Amino acid sequence: MAGSSESKLGTMPVGRLLTVMSVPMMISMFIQALYNVVDSMFVAQISENALTAVSLAFPVQNIMNAIGVGTGVGVNALVSRSLGRGDSATAEKAANVQLTLAVIWWLIAAALGIPLARLFFATQTDIAEIVDYGTVYMSICCGASLGLFASQHMEKLLVSTGNSRVSMIAQGSGAVVNIAFDPLLIFGLGPFPALGVPGAAVATVLGQFTAAGLAFFFNVRCNTATHFRVRKMGLNLRIIRDIYTVGLPSALTVGLNSVMSYCMNAILLGVSTTATAVFGIWIKAQSFGYMPVFGMNNGTIAIYSYNYGAKLYDRVRATLRLAAVTGVLITAAVALLYELIPEPIMHLFNASDNMMDIGVTAMRTMALSLPMGGLCVICSSSLQSLGKPGQAFFAQTCRQLIFQVPAAYILCTLGGLRAFWFAPLIAETLAMIMALVLAVRRVRSL
């Protein structure tokens, strides 16, 4: 039988449930985005080349994050749906298989990331300092990525079993550790060595392992629906298929951001490395705006999946309506903030006069895309949870790749750098319309 923590997914009033499930995750994702921004802020104090190197490393970090998120989301949906059907055996098997998957993905990331790091940066720039900084940063992040995969998997297991509050504590604690160790290891404060760019990577890894350790502890102590058993950690093809049926679109969606970033960086490197650094700042600022929405999605996926499995379709529709309104309001508020104070934001990254001139225009232009992107993300997550993962992936592919990269190339070619910054607005608007139509059609068919 499902315990009380997960059965509330089918009984608690939707408004209260969305608050209980999503607010802790929104806070933790907000903190997650904050430490991503703080990481770049400290690195920017070293030099603009250091900031550019970390910005160019983002696609690789994001691919690893995509795999972790996709697996975690798939487990979240499978566990919630299984508990909704009363199938606790499948839920527990999925919870255990994901631990083995975390180890496998870590080994793959280390085996590929470390030897290929220098080549990755050398294909993007011939500036030796950027290549050197990026190589060591990426090697550390890939080689010690077990914490990243394990934390993503186990935090979402907590959410799927109704324990979103302690998931927030685990993720938030990891972020605090990262923020605390960034200045200590980058600049060598107190007894700590001055490691520079490698120090930023080490701080990131320490934060990830902290989050993973706490998430494991909370699963053992608070998760009454599933239990870790060594004999159940063997790979099961049916479970893996069910995990990635839902999780693969999430992984590909997050991974598409890496492809998009790589392509956009390639366009901008033809203009200037400063413009590339500015776009790297925007990626962090954009994630800051979207992370609360992603946090809410972590809660809504469990709600959608449980109630879809239990055939409580009115609760599914009510969840989508409330999430859409909330998500648009959140992203609109962040967009307004970026419109009002772009200069202080750029100062946080030690911006030169040239970077400031480029960055203020870029920030104000691209911020307009946030509400449309937020609604697109929310609609896509509903499709993903309600048996239409292919449609969710298609909408996200259009949003991040099919619409955005060609628009950026055409705008930059015809109108220069100032025109380039309108590409996200065009892509997000078109993709939002598509995702909204698909999501509304799906929930009406239930």
Coordinates of C-alpha atoms in Angstrom, one line a residue:
M1 CA 0.0 0.0 0.0
A2 CA 1.1 3.5 -0.7
G3 CA 1.9 5.5 2.4
S4 CA 0.3 8.8 3.4
S5 CA 3.1 10.9 1.9
E6 CA 2.4 9.7 -1.7
S7 CA -1.4 9.1 -1.4
K8 CA -1.9 12.9 -0.8
L9 CA -1.1 13.2 -4.5
G10 CA -4.6 11.9 -5.2
T11 CA -6.6 13.5 -2.4
M12 CA -5.2 16.9 -1.3
P13 CA -6.9 19.9 -3.0
V14 CA -4.9 20.8 -6.1
G15 CA -4.0 24.3 -5.2
R16 CA -2.6 23.2 -1.8
L17 CA -1.0 20.2 -3.3
L18 CA 0.8 22.2 -6.0
T19 CA 2.1 24.5 -3.3
V20 CA 3.3 21.7 -1.0
M21 CA 4.9 19.7 -3.9
S22 CA 6.3 22.6 -5.9
V23 CA 7.4 25.4 -3.6
P24 CA 10.2 23.4 -1.9
M25 CA 11.4 22.4 -5.3
M26 CA 11.2 25.9 -6.6
I27 CA 13.2 27.2 -3.7
S28 CA 15.9 24.5 -4.2
M29 CA 16.1 25.1 -8.0
F30 CA 16.3 28.8 -7.3
I31 CA 19.2 28.2 -5.0
Q32 CA 20.7 25.9 -7.7
A33 CA 20.5 28.7 -10.3
L34 CA 21.9 31.1 -7.8
Y35 CA 25.1 29.1 -7.2
N36 CA 25.5 28.7 -11.0
V37 CA 25.5 32.5 -11.3
V38 CA 27.8 32.9 -8.3
D39 CA 30.2 30.4 -9.8
S40 CA 30.6 32.6 -12.9
M41 CA 30.8 35.7 -10.8
F42 CA 33.8 34.5 -9.0
V43 CA 35.5 33.1 -12.1
A44 CA 34.9 36.5 -13.8
Q45 CA 37.2 38.0 -11.2
I46 CA 40.1 36.0 -12.6
S47 CA 39.8 37.3 -16.2
E48 CA 37.4 37.5 -19.1
N49 CA 39.2 34.5 -20.7
A50 CA 38.4 32.5 -17.5
L51 CA 34.7 33.4 -17.8
T52 CA 34.7 32.6 -21.5
A53 CA 36.3 29.1 -20.8
V54 CA 33.6 28.3 -18.2
S55 CA 30.9 29.5 -20.6
L56 CA 32.3 27.3 -23.3
A57 CA 32.3 24.3 -20.9
F58 CA 28.6 24.8 -20.3
P59 CA 27.3 22.5 -23.1
V60 CA 29.3 19.5 -21.6
Q61 CA 28.1 20.2 -18.1
N62 CA 24.6 20.6 -19.4
I63 CA 24.7 17.2 -21.2
M64 CA 25.6 15.5 -18.0
N65 CA 22.9 17.4 -16.2
A66 CA 20.5 16.4 -19.0
I67 CA 21.2 12.7 -18.4
G68 CA 20.8 13.1 -14.7
V69 CA 17.6 15.1 -15.0
G70 CA 16.1 12.8 -17.7
T71 CA 16.8 9.6 -15.6
G72 CA 15.4 11.3 -12.5
V73 CA 12.3 12.6 -14.2
G74 CA 11.7 9.1 -15.7
V75 CA 12.0 7.5 -12.3
N76 CA 9.8 10.2 -10.7
A77 CA 7.0 9.5 -13.3
L78 CA 7.3 5.7 -13.1
V79 CA 7.3 5.6 -9.3
S80 CA 4.4 8.0 -9.0
R81 CA 2.4 6.3 -11.7
S82 CA 3.1 2.8 -10.2
L83 CA 2.1 4.0 -6.7
G84 CA -1.1 5.5 -8.2
R85 CA -1.9 2.0 -9.6
G86 CA -1.0 0.3 -6.4
D87 CA 2.0 -1.4 -7.9
S88 CA 4.6 -0.9 -5.2
A89 CA 6.9 -3.6 -6.5
T90 CA 7.6 -1.8 -9.8
A91 CA 8.1 1.5 -7.9
E92 CA 10.7 -0.1 -5.6
K93 CA 12.5 -1.8 -8.5
A94 CA 12.7 1.5 -10.3
A95 CA 14.1 3.3 -7.3
N96 CA 16.9 0.7 -7.0
V97 CA 17.8 0.5 -10.7
Q98 CA 18.4 4.2 -10.8
L99 CA 21.4 3.8 -8.4
T100 CA 23.1 1.5 -10.9
L101 CA 22.3 3.9 -13.7
A102 CA 24.0 6.7 -11.8
V103 CA 27.3 4.7 -11.6
I104 CA 27.1 3.7 -15.3
W105 CA 26.6 7.3 -16.4
W106 CA 29.5 8.5 -14.2
L107 CA 31.9 6.0 -15.8
I108 CA 30.8 7.0 -19.3
A109 CA 31.2 10.7 -18.5
A110 CA 34.7 10.3 -17.0
A111 CA 35.8 8.0 -19.8
L112 CA 34.8 10.5 -22.5
G113 CA 35.1 13.8 -20.8
I114 CA 38.7 13.6 -19.5
P115 CA 40.5 12.6 -22.7
L116 CA 38.4 14.7 -25.0
A117 CA 38.4 17.9 -23.0
R118 CA 41.3 19.7 -24.7
L119 CA 40.0 18.8 -28.2
F120 CA 36.5 20.1 -27.3
F121 CA 37.9 23.6 -26.5
A122 CA 40.5 23.6 -29.3
T123 CA 37.7 23.2 -31.8
Q124 CA 36.1 26.4 -30.6
T125 CA 38.9 28.8 -30.1
D126 CA 42.7 29.1 -30.7
I127 CA 43.3 31.3 -27.6
A128 CA 45.6 29.1 -25.5
E129 CA 44.6 30.4 -22.1
I130 CA 40.9 29.7 -22.7
V131 CA 41.7 26.2 -23.9
D132 CA 43.9 25.5 -20.8
Y133 CA 41.3 26.9 -18.4
G134 CA 38.5 25.0 -20.0
T135 CA 40.4 21.7 -20.2
V136 CA 41.1 21.5 -16.5
Y137 CA 37.7 22.7 -15.5
M138 CA 35.9 20.2 -17.7
S139 CA 38.2 17.3 -16.7
I140 CA 37.4 17.8 -13.0
C141 CA 33.6 18.1 -13.6
C142 CA 33.5 15.0 -15.7
G143 CA 35.8 12.9 -13.7
A144 CA 33.9 13.5 -10.5
S145 CA 30.4 13.6 -11.9
L146 CA 29.0 10.7 -9.8
G147 CA 27.7 13.3 -7.3
L148 CA 25.8 15.1 -10.1
F149 CA 24.1 11.9 -11.4
A150 CA 23.3 10.5 -7.9
S151 CA 21.9 13.7 -6.6
Q152 CA 19.6 14.3 -9.5
H153 CA 18.3 10.7 -9.3
M154 CA 17.7 10.6 -5.6
E155 CA 16.3 14.1 -5.2
K156 CA 13.5 13.3 -7.7
L157 CA 12.8 10.0 -6.0
L158 CA 12.0 12.0 -2.9
V159 CA 9.6 14.2 -4.9
S160 CA 7.9 11.2 -6.5
T161 CA 7.1 9.7 -3.1
G162 CA 5.7 13.0 -1.7
N163 CA 8.9 14.1 0.1
S164 CA 9.6 17.3 -1.8
R165 CA 10.5 19.3 1.4
V166 CA 13.6 17.2 2.3
S167 CA 14.5 17.1 -1.4
M168 CA 14.7 20.9 -1.2
I169 CA 17.0 20.6 1.8
A170 CA 19.3 18.2 0.1
Q171 CA 19.6 20.3 -3.1
G172 CA 19.8 23.6 -1.2
S173 CA 22.6 22.2 1.0
G174 CA 24.6 21.2 -2.0
A175 CA 24.2 24.7 -3.4
V176 CA 25.3 26.3 -0.1
V177 CA 28.5 24.2 0.0
N178 CA 29.3 25.2 -3.6
I179 CA 28.8 28.9 -2.9
A180 CA 30.9 28.7 0.3
F181 CA 33.8 26.9 -1.3
D182 CA 33.9 29.0 -4.5
P183 CA 35.8 31.9 -3.0
L184 CA 37.8 29.7 -0.7
L185 CA 39.2 27.5 -3.4
I186 CA 39.4 30.1 -6.3
F187 CA 41.2 32.8 -4.4
G188 CA 42.9 30.8 -1.6
L189 CA 41.3 32.3 1.5
G190 CA 42.4 31.2 4.9
P191 CA 44.1 27.7 4.9
F192 CA 42.8 26.9 1.4
P193 CA 45.1 26.9 -1.6
A194 CA 44.4 29.4 -4.5
L195 CA 43.4 27.1 -7.3
G196 CA 41.8 29.6 -9.7
V197 CA 39.5 28.0 -12.3
P198 CA 40.1 24.4 -11.0
G199 CA 38.9 25.6 -7.6
A200 CA 35.6 26.5 -9.2
A201 CA 35.3 23.0 -10.5
V202 CA 36.2 21.4 -7.2
A203 CA 33.6 23.6 -5.4
T204 CA 31.0 22.5 -7.9
V205 CA 31.8 18.8 -7.3
L206 CA 31.8 19.2 -3.5
G207 CA 28.3 20.7 -3.7
Q208 CA 27.0 17.8 -5.9
F209 CA 28.4 15.1 -3.5
T210 CA 26.9 16.9 -0.5
A211 CA 23.4 17.0 -2.2
A212 CA 23.8 13.3 -3.2
G213 CA 24.7 12.2 0.3
L214 CA 21.9 14.1 1.9
A215 CA 19.3 12.8 -0.7
F216 CA 20.4 9.2 0.0
F217 CA 20.1 9.8 3.7
F218 CA 16.6 11.3 3.4
N219 CA 15.4 8.5 1.1
V220 CA 16.5 6.0 3.8
R221 CA 14.9 8.0 6.6
C222 CA 11.8 9.6 5.1
N223 CA 10.8 7.6 2.0
T224 CA 8.4 4.9 3.2
A225 CA 7.2 3.9 -0.3
T226 CA 10.4 2.5 -1.6
H227 CA 13.5 1.0 0.0
F228 CA 17.1 0.4 -1.3
R229 CA 18.0 -3.2 -1.6
V230 CA 21.3 -4.4 -3.2
R231 CA 19.6 -7.5 -4.7
K232 CA 17.2 -5.1 -6.6
M233 CA 19.9 -2.9 -8.1
G234 CA 20.5 -5.2 -11.1
L235 CA 19.5 -3.7 -14.5
N236 CA 16.0 -4.6 -15.7
L237 CA 15.3 -3.8 -19.3
R238 CA 11.5 -3.3 -18.8
I239 CA 12.2 -0.8 -15.9
I240 CA 14.9 1.0 -17.9
R241 CA 12.5 1.2 -21.0
D242 CA 9.7 2.7 -18.8
I243 CA 12.1 5.1 -17.1
Y244 CA 13.4 6.5 -20.4
T245 CA 10.1 6.5 -22.2
V246 CA 9.3 9.5 -20.1
G247 CA 12.8 10.5 -19.1
L248 CA 14.4 10.6 -22.5
P249 CA 12.4 13.6 -23.8
S250 CA 13.5 15.4 -20.6
A251 CA 17.1 14.4 -21.1
L252 CA 17.0 15.4 -24.8
T253 CA 15.3 18.7 -24.0
V254 CA 18.0 19.7 -21.5
G255 CA 20.6 18.3 -23.8
L256 CA 19.3 20.4 -26.7
N257 CA 20.3 23.4 -24.6
S258 CA 23.9 22.2 -25.0
V259 CA 23.6 21.9 -28.7
M260 CA 22.0 25.3 -28.9
S261 CA 24.7 26.9 -26.7
Y262 CA 27.5 25.3 -28.8
C263 CA 25.9 26.6 -32.0
M264 CA 25.2 30.1 -30.6
N265 CA 28.8 30.3 -29.3
A266 CA 30.1 29.4 -32.7
I267 CA 28.1 32.2 -34.3
L268 CA 29.3 34.7 -31.6
L269 CA 32.9 33.7 -31.7
G270 CA 32.9 35.0 -35.2
V271 CA 32.0 38.4 -33.8
S272 CA 34.0 38.5 -30.5
T273 CA 34.9 36.5 -27.5
T274 CA 33.3 39.3 -25.4
A275 CA 30.0 38.6 -27.0
T276 CA 30.4 34.9 -26.3
A277 CA 31.1 35.7 -22.6
V278 CA 27.9 37.9 -22.5
F279 CA 25.9 35.0 -23.9
G280 CA 27.4 32.7 -21.2
I281 CA 26.1 35.2 -18.6
W282 CA 22.7 35.2 -20.2
I283 CA 22.5 31.4 -20.1
K284 CA 23.1 31.6 -16.3
A285 CA 20.6 34.5 -16.0
Q286 CA 18.1 32.6 -18.1
S287 CA 18.5 29.5 -15.9
F288 CA 17.9 31.7 -12.9
G289 CA 14.6 32.7 -14.4
Y290 CA 13.5 29.3 -15.5
M291 CA 14.7 27.2 -12.4
P292 CA 11.6 28.1 -10.3
V293 CA 9.5 26.8 -13.3
F294 CA 11.6 23.7 -13.5
G295 CA 11.2 23.2 -9.8
M296 CA 7.5 23.5 -10.1
N297 CA 7.6 21.0 -13.0
N298 CA 9.3 18.5 -10.7
G299 CA 6.3 18.7 -8.4
T300 CA 3.7 18.7 -11.2
I301 CA 5.2 15.6 -12.9
A302 CA 4.5 13.6 -9.8
I303 CA 1.0 15.1 -9.6
Y304 CA 0.2 14.4 -13.2
S305 CA 1.6 10.9 -13.2
Y306 CA -0.1 9.8 -10.0
N307 CA -3.5 11.1 -11.0
Y308 CA -3.2 9.9 -14.6
G309 CA -2.4 6.4 -13.2
A310 CA -5.4 6.7 -10.9
K311 CA -7.7 8.1 -13.7
L312 CA -8.4 11.3 -11.8
Y313 CA -8.4 13.4 -14.9
D314 CA -10.1 16.5 -13.5
R315 CA -7.1 16.9 -11.1
V316 CA -4.7 16.7 -14.0
R317 CA -6.6 19.5 -15.9
A318 CA -6.7 21.7 -12.7
T319 CA -3.0 21.2 -12.2
L320 CA -2.1 22.3 -15.7
R321 CA -4.2 25.4 -15.5
L322 CA -2.8 26.5 -12.1
A323 CA 0.8 25.7 -13.1
A324 CA 0.5 27.6 -16.4
V325 CA -0.7 30.8 -14.7
T326 CA 1.9 30.5 -11.9
G327 CA 4.8 29.9 -14.3
V328 CA 4.0 32.8 -16.5
L329 CA 3.8 35.2 -13.5
I330 CA 7.1 34.0 -12.2
T331 CA 9.0 34.4 -15.5
A332 CA 7.3 37.7 -16.2
A333 CA 8.6 39.0 -12.8
V334 CA 12.1 37.9 -13.6
A335 CA 11.9 39.4 -17.0
L336 CA 10.9 42.7 -15.5
L337 CA 13.8 42.6 -13.1
Y338 CA 16.3 42.1 -16.0
E339 CA 14.7 45.0 -17.9
L340 CA 15.1 47.3 -14.9
I341 CA 18.6 46.5 -13.6
P342 CA 20.8 45.1 -16.4
E343 CA 23.8 47.3 -15.4
P344 CA 24.1 46.0 -11.8
I345 CA 23.8 42.5 -13.1
M346 CA 26.6 42.9 -15.6
H347 CA 28.8 44.6 -12.9
L348 CA 28.5 41.3 -10.9
F349 CA 30.6 39.7 -13.6
N350 CA 33.4 42.3 -13.5
A351 CA 32.2 43.6 -16.9
S352 CA 34.5 45.9 -18.9
D353 CA 33.1 48.9 -20.7
N354 CA 32.8 46.9 -23.9
M355 CA 31.1 44.0 -22.2
M356 CA 28.8 46.4 -20.4
D357 CA 27.8 48.0 -23.7
I358 CA 27.0 44.6 -25.3
G359 CA 25.6 43.0 -22.2
V360 CA 22.9 45.6 -21.3
T361 CA 21.4 45.5 -24.8
A362 CA 21.6 41.7 -24.8
M363 CA 20.0 41.3 -21.4
R364 CA 17.1 43.7 -22.1
T365 CA 16.3 42.1 -25.4
M366 CA 16.5 38.4 -24.5
A367 CA 14.6 38.9 -21.2
L368 CA 11.5 39.5 -23.3
S369 CA 11.5 35.8 -24.1
L370 CA 11.2 34.5 -20.6
P371 CA 7.4 34.3 -20.1
M372 CA 6.9 32.6 -23.4
G373 CA 9.6 30.1 -22.6
G374 CA 8.2 29.4 -19.2
L375 CA 4.7 28.6 -20.6
C376 CA 6.3 26.3 -23.2
V377 CA 8.2 24.4 -20.5
I378 CA 5.1 23.9 -18.4
C379 CA 3.0 22.7 -21.4
S380 CA 5.8 20.3 -22.5
S381 CA 6.0 18.7 -19.0
S382 CA 2.3 17.9 -19.1
L383 CA 2.6 16.2 -22.5
Q384 CA 5.6 14.3 -21.2
S385 CA 3.6 13.0 -18.1
L386 CA 0.4 12.2 -20.0
G387 CA 1.7 9.7 -22.5
K388 CA 2.9 12.2 -25.3
P389 CA 6.7 12.4 -24.7
G390 CA 7.3 12.6 -28.4
Q391 CA 5.2 15.8 -28.7
A392 CA 7.0 17.3 -25.7
F393 CA 10.4 16.6 -27.2
F394 CA 9.3 18.0 -30.6
A395 CA 8.1 21.3 -29.0
Q396 CA 11.4 21.6 -27.0
T397 CA 13.5 20.8 -30.1
C398 CA 11.7 23.6 -32.0
R399 CA 12.2 26.0 -29.1
Q400 CA 15.9 25.5 -28.5
L401 CA 17.3 24.4 -31.9
I402 CA 15.1 24.4 -35.0
F403 CA 13.8 27.9 -34.4
Q404 CA 16.5 29.6 -32.4
V405 CA 19.8 28.7 -34.1
P406 CA 18.7 29.6 -37.7
A407 CA 17.0 32.7 -36.5
A408 CA 20.3 33.7 -34.7
Y409 CA 22.4 33.1 -37.8
I410 CA 20.1 35.0 -40.1
L411 CA 19.7 37.9 -37.7
C412 CA 23.4 38.2 -37.0
T413 CA 24.2 38.0 -40.7
L414 CA 21.7 40.6 -41.8
G415 CA 21.5 42.9 -38.7
G416 CA 24.7 42.3 -36.7
L417 CA 25.1 41.6 -33.0
R418 CA 22.1 43.8 -31.9
A419 CA 19.8 41.8 -34.1
F420 CA 21.2 38.5 -32.9
W421 CA 19.8 39.0 -29.4
F422 CA 16.2 38.8 -30.7
A423 CA 16.5 35.1 -31.7
P424 CA 15.4 33.7 -28.3
L425 CA 12.2 35.9 -28.4
I426 CA 11.3 34.6 -31.9
A427 CA 12.0 31.0 -31.0
E428 CA 10.2 31.0 -27.6
T429 CA 7.1 32.6 -29.0
L430 CA 6.7 30.2 -31.9
A431 CA 7.4 27.2 -29.6
M432 CA 5.0 28.4 -26.9
I433 CA 2.1 28.5 -29.4
M434 CA 2.9 25.0 -30.6
A435 CA 3.2 23.5 -27.0
L436 CA 0.1 25.3 -25.8
V437 CA -2.1 23.9 -28.6
L438 CA -0.7 20.3 -28.1
A439 CA -1.2 20.4 -24.3
V440 CA -4.7 21.8 -24.4
R441 CA -5.7 19.1 -27.0
R442 CA -4.2 16.4 -24.8
V443 CA -5.9 17.3 -21.6
R444 CA -9.2 17.7 -23.3
S445 CA -9.0 14.2 -24.7
L446 CA -8.7 12.6 -21.2

